[in-house]
PDB file of C-alpha atoms in Angstrom:
ATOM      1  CA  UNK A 102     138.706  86.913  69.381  1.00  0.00           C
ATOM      2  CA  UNK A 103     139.767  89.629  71.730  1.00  0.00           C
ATOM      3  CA  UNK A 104     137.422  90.899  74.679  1.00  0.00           C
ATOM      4  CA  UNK A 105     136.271  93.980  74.501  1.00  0.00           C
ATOM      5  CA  UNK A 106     134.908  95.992  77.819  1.00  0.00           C
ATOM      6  CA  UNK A 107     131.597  96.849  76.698  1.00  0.00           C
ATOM      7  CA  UNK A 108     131.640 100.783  76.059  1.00  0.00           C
ATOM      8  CA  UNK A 109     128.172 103.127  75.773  1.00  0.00           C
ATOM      9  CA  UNK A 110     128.850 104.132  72.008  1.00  0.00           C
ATOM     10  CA  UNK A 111     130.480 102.302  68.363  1.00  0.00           C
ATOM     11  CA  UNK A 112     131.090 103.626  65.501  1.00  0.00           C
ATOM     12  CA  UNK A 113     131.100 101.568  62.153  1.00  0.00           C
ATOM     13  CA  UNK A 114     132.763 102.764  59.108  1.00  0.00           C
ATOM     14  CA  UNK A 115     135.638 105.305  59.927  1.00  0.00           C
ATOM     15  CA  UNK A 116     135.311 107.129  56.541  1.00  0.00           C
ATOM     16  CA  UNK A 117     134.045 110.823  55.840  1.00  0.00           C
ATOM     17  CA  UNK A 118     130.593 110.435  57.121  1.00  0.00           C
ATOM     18  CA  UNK A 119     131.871 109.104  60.205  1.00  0.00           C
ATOM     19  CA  UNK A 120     134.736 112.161  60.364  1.00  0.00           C
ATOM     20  CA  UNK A 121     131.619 114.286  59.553  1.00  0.00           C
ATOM     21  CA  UNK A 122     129.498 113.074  62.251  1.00  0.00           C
ATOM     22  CA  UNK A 123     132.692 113.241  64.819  1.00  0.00           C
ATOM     23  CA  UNK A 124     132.642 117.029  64.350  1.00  0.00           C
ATOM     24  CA  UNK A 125     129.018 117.392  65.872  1.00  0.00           C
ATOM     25  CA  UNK A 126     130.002 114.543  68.395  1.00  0.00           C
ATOM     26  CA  UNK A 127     130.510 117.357  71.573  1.00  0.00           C
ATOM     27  CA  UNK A 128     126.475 118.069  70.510  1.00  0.00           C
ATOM     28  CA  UNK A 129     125.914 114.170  70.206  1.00  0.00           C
ATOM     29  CA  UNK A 130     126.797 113.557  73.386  1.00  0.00           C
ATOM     30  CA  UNK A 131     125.328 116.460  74.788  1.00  0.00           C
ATOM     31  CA  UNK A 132     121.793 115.117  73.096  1.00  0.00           C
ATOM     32  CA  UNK A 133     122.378 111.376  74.284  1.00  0.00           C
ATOM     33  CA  UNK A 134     122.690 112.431  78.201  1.00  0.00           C
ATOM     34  CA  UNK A 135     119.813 114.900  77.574  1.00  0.00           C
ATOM     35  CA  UNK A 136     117.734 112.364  75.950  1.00  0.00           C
ATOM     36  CA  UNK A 137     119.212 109.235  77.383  1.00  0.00           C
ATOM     37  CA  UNK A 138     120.656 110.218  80.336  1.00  0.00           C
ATOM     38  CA  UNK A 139     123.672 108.089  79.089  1.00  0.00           C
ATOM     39  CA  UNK A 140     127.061 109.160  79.475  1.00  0.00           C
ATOM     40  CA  UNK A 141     129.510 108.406  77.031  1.00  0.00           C
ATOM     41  CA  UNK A 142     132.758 108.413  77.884  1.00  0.00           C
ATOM     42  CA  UNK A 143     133.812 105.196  75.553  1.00  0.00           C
ATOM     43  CA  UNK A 144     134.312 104.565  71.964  1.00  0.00           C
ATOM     44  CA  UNK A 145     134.541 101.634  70.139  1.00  0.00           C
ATOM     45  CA  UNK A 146     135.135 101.843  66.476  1.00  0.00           C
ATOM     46  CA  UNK A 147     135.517  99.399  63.239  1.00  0.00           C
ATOM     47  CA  UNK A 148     136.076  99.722  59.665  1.00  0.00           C
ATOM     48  CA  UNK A 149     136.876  97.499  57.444  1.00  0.00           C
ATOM     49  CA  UNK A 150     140.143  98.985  56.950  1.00  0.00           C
ATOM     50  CA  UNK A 151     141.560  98.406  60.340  1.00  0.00           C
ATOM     51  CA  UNK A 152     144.086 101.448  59.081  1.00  0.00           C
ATOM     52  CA  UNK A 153     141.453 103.874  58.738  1.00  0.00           C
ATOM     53  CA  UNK A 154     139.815 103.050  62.102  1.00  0.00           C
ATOM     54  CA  UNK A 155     142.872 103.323  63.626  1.00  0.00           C
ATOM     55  CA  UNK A 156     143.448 106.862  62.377  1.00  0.00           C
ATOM     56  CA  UNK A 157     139.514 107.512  63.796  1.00  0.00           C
ATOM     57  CA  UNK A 158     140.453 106.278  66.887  1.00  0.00           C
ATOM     58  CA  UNK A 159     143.626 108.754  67.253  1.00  0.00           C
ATOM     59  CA  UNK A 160     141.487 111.372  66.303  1.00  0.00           C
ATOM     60  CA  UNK A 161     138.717 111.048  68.815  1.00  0.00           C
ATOM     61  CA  UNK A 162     141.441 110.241  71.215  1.00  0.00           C
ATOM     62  CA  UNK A 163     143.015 113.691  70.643  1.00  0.00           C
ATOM     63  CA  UNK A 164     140.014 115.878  72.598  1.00  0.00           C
ATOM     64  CA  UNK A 165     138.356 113.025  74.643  1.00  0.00           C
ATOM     65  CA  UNK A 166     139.347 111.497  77.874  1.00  0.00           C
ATOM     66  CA  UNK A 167     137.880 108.515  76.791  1.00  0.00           C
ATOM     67  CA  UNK A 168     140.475 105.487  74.874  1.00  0.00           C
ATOM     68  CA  UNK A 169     139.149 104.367  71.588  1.00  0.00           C
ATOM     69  CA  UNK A 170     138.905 100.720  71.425  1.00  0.00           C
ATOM     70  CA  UNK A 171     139.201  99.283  67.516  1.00  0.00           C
ATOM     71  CA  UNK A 172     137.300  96.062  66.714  1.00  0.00           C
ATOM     72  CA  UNK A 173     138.505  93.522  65.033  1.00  0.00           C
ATOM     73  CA  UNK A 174     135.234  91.838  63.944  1.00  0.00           C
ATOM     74  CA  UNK A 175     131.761  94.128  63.010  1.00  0.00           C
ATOM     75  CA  UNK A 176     130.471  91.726  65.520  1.00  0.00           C
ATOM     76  CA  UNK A 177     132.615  92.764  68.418  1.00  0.00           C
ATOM     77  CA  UNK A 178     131.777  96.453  67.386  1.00  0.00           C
ATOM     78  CA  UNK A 179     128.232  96.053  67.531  1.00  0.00           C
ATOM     79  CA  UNK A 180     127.596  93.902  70.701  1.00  0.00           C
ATOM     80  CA  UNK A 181     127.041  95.485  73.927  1.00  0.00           C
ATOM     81  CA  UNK A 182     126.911  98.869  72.555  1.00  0.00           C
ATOM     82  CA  UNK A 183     124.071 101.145  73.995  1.00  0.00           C
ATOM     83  CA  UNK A 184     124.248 103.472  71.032  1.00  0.00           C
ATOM     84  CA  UNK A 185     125.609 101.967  67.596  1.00  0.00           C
ATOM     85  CA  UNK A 186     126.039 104.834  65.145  1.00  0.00           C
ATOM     86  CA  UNK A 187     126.053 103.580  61.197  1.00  0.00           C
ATOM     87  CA  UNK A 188     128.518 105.578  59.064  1.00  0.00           C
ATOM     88  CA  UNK A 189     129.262 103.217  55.999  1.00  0.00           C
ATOM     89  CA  UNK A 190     129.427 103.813  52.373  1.00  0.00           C
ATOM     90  CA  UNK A 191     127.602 100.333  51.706  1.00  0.00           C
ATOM     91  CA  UNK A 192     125.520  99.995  48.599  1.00  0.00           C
ATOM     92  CA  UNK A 193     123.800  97.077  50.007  1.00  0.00           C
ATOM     93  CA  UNK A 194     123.656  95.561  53.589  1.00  0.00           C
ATOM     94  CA  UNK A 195     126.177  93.878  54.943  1.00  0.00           C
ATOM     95  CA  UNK A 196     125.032  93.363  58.854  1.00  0.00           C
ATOM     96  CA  UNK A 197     122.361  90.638  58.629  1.00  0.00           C
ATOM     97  CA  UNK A 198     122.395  88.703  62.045  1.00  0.00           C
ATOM     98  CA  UNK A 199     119.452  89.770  64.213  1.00  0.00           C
ATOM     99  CA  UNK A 200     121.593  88.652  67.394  1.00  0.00           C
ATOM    100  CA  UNK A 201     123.576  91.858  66.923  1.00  0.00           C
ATOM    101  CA  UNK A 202     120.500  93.325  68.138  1.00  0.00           C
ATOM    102  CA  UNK A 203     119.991  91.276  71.432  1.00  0.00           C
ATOM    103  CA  UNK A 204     120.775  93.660  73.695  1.00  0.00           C
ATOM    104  CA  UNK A 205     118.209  96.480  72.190  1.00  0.00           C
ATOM    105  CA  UNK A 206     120.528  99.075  71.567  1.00  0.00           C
ATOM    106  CA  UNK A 207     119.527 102.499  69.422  1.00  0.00           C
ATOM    107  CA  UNK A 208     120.948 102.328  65.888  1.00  0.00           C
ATOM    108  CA  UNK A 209     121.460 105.564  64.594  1.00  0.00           C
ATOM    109  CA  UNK A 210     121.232 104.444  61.011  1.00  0.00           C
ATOM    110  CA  UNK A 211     122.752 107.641  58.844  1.00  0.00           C
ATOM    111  CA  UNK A 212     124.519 105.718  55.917  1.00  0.00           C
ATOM    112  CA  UNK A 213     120.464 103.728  55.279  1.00  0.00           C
ATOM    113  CA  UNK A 214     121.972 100.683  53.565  1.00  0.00           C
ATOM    114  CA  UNK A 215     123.817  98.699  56.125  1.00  0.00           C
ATOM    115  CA  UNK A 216     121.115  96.647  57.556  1.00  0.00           C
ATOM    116  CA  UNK A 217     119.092  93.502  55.641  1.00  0.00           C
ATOM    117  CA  UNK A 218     115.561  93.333  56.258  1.00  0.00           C
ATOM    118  CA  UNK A 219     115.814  90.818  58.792  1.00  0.00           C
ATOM    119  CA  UNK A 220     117.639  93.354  61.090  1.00  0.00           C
ATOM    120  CA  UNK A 221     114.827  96.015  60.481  1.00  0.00           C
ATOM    121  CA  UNK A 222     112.083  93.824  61.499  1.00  0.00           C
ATOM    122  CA  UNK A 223     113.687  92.501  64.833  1.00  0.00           C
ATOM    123  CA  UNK A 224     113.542  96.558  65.994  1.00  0.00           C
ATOM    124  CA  UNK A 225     111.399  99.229  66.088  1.00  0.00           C
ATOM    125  CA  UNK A 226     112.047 101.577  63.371  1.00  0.00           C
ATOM    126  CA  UNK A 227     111.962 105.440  62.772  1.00  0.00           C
ATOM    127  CA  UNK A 228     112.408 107.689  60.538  1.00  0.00           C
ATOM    128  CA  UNK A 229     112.278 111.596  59.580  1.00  0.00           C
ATOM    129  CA  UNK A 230     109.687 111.575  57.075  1.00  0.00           C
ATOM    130  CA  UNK A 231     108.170 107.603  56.062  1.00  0.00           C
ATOM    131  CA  UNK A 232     107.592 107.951  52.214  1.00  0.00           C
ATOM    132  CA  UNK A 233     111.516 109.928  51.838  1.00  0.00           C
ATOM    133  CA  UNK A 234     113.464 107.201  53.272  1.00  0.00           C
ATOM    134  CA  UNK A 235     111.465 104.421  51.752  1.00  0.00           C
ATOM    135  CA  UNK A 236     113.102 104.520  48.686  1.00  0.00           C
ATOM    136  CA  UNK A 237     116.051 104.242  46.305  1.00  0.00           C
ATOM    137  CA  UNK A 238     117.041 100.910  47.762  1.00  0.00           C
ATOM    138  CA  UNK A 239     117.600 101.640  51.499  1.00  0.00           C
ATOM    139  CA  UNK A 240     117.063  99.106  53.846  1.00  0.00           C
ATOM    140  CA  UNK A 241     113.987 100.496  54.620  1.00  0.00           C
ATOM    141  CA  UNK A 242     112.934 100.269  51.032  1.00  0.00           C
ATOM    142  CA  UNK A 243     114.228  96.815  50.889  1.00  0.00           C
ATOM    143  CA  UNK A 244     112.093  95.724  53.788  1.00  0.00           C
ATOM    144  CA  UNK A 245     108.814  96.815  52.180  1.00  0.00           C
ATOM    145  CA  UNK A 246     109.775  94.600  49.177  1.00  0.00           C
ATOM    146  CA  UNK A 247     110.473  91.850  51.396  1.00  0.00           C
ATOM    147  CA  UNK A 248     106.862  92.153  53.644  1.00  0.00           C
ATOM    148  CA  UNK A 249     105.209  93.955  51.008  1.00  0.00           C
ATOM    149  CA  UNK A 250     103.850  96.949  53.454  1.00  0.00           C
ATOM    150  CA  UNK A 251     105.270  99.586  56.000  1.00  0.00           C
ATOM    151  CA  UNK A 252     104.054  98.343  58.910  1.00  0.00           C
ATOM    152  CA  UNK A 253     107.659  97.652  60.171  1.00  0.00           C
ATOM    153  CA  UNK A 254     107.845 101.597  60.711  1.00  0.00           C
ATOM    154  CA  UNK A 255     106.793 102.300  63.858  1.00  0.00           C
ATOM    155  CA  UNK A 256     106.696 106.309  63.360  1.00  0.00           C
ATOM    156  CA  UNK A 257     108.982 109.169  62.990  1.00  0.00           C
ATOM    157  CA  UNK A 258     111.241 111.180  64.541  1.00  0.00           C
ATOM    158  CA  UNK A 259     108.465 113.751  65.282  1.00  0.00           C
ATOM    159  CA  UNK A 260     106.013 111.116  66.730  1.00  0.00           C
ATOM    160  CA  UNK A 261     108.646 110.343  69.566  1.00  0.00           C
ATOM    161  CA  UNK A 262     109.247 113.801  70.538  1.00  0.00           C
ATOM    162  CA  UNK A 263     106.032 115.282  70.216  1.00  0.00           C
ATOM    163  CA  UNK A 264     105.239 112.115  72.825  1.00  0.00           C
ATOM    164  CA  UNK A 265     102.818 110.481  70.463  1.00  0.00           C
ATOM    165  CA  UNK A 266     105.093 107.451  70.907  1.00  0.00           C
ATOM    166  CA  UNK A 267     107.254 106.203  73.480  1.00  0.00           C
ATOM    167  CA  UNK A 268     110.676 103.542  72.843  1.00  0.00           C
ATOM    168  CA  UNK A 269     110.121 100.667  74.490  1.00  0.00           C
ATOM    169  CA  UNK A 270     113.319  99.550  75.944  1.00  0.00           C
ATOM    170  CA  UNK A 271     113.113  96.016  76.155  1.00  0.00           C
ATOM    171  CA  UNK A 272     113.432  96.216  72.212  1.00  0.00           C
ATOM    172  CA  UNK A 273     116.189  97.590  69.363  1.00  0.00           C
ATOM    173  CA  UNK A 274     115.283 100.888  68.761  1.00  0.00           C
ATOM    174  CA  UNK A 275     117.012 102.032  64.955  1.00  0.00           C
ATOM    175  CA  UNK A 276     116.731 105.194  63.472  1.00  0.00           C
ATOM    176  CA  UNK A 277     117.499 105.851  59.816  1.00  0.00           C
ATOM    177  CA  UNK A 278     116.912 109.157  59.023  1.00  0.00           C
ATOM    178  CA  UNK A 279     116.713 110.567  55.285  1.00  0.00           C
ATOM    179  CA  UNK A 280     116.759 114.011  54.518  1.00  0.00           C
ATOM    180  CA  UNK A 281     115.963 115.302  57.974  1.00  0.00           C
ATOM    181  CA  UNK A 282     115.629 119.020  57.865  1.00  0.00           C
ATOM    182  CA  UNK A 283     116.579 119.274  61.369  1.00  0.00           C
ATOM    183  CA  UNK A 284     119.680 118.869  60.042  1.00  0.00           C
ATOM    184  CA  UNK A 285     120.001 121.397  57.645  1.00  0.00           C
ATOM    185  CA  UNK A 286     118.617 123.384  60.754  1.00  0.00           C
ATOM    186  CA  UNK A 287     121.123 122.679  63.102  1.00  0.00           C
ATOM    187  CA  UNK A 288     124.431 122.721  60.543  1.00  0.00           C
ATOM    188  CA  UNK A 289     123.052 126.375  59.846  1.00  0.00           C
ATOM    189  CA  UNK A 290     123.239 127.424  63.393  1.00  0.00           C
ATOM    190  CA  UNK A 291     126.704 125.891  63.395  1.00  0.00           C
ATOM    191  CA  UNK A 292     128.069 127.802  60.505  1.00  0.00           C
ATOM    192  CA  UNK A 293     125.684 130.770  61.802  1.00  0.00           C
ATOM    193  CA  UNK A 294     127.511 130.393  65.424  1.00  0.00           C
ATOM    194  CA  UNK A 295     131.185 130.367  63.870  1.00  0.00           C
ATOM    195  CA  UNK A 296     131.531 132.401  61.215  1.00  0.00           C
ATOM    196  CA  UNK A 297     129.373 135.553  61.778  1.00  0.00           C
TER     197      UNK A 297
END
């Protein structure tokens, strides 16, 4: 296994929702030191087609300063990582070791399938809006079958930035948002901005 320097942000799954999210990441990273004050000036990335995280990592490579790292293991992707940013296709999950979670980063959990239950109940867990994203199999969805309630959900989006609740660093924060409107918001300022 090769030894990776531990950088501030990965990215798993080097598909279309990951290209998707790469166009926003100026605005990402803009948000992150806002919110975080993190900086990231790192990337490590992984796919399971070590071809099509290779062509990722050129392409963030070609405006950053920063020099992609690819993983060869999820594992190695996912440790270390302040901010782990999910951008699979999975029907199912397919990260299932809590110990990925050790080192309470924030999951940013936009493809909502990747992670089994077990994952979601070692963090703290928000979402946009509770009764969209549990449903239609996500790994929310599969937690609540697994328990039997929502009281893995520790609030929303809004809660945390209306100050109603506060992360608590010393655990995995993950974020799976479904549906957010915010969204819709912000890629309509975006077209709005560029193409009056």
């Amino acid at each position: 296994m090769s030894t990776l320097a531990p950088p501030p942000l990965t990215v798993i799954g080097a598909g279309d929702i990951a290209a998707e999210t790469d166009r926003h990441r100026t605005e990402l990273v803009e948000v992150v030191r806002a919110a975080y004050d993190w900086e990231i000036d790192a990337f490590r990335l992984f796919d399971l087609d070590p071809a099509a995280a290779g062509r990722f990592a050129a392409a963030v490579a070609k405006d950053t300063e920063a020099e992609p790292v690819v993983a060869e293991k999820v594992e190695e992707a996912f440790t270390d990582c302040d901010l782990v940013v999910l951008t699979t296709v999975a029907g199912e999950p397919h990260l299932h070791d809590p110990r990925l979670l050790a080192h309470n980063p924030v999951v940013l959990h936009l493809s909502l399938r990747d992670l089994a239950p077990e994952m979601i109940l070692a963090a703290r867990n928000f979402t946009d809006d509770v009764d969209h994203a549990v449903r239609e199999r996500t790994s929310l969805h599969l937690t609540e079958e697994r328990t039997g309630n929502r009281d893995f959900i520790d609030g929303t989006l809004a809660d945390l930035l209306c100050e109603r609740l506060r992360r608590d660093h010393g655990r995995p924060a993950i974020f799976s948002p479904f549906g957010l409107d915010v969204l819709d918001l912000a890629v309509g300022k975006w077209v709005h901005d560029r193409f009056p």
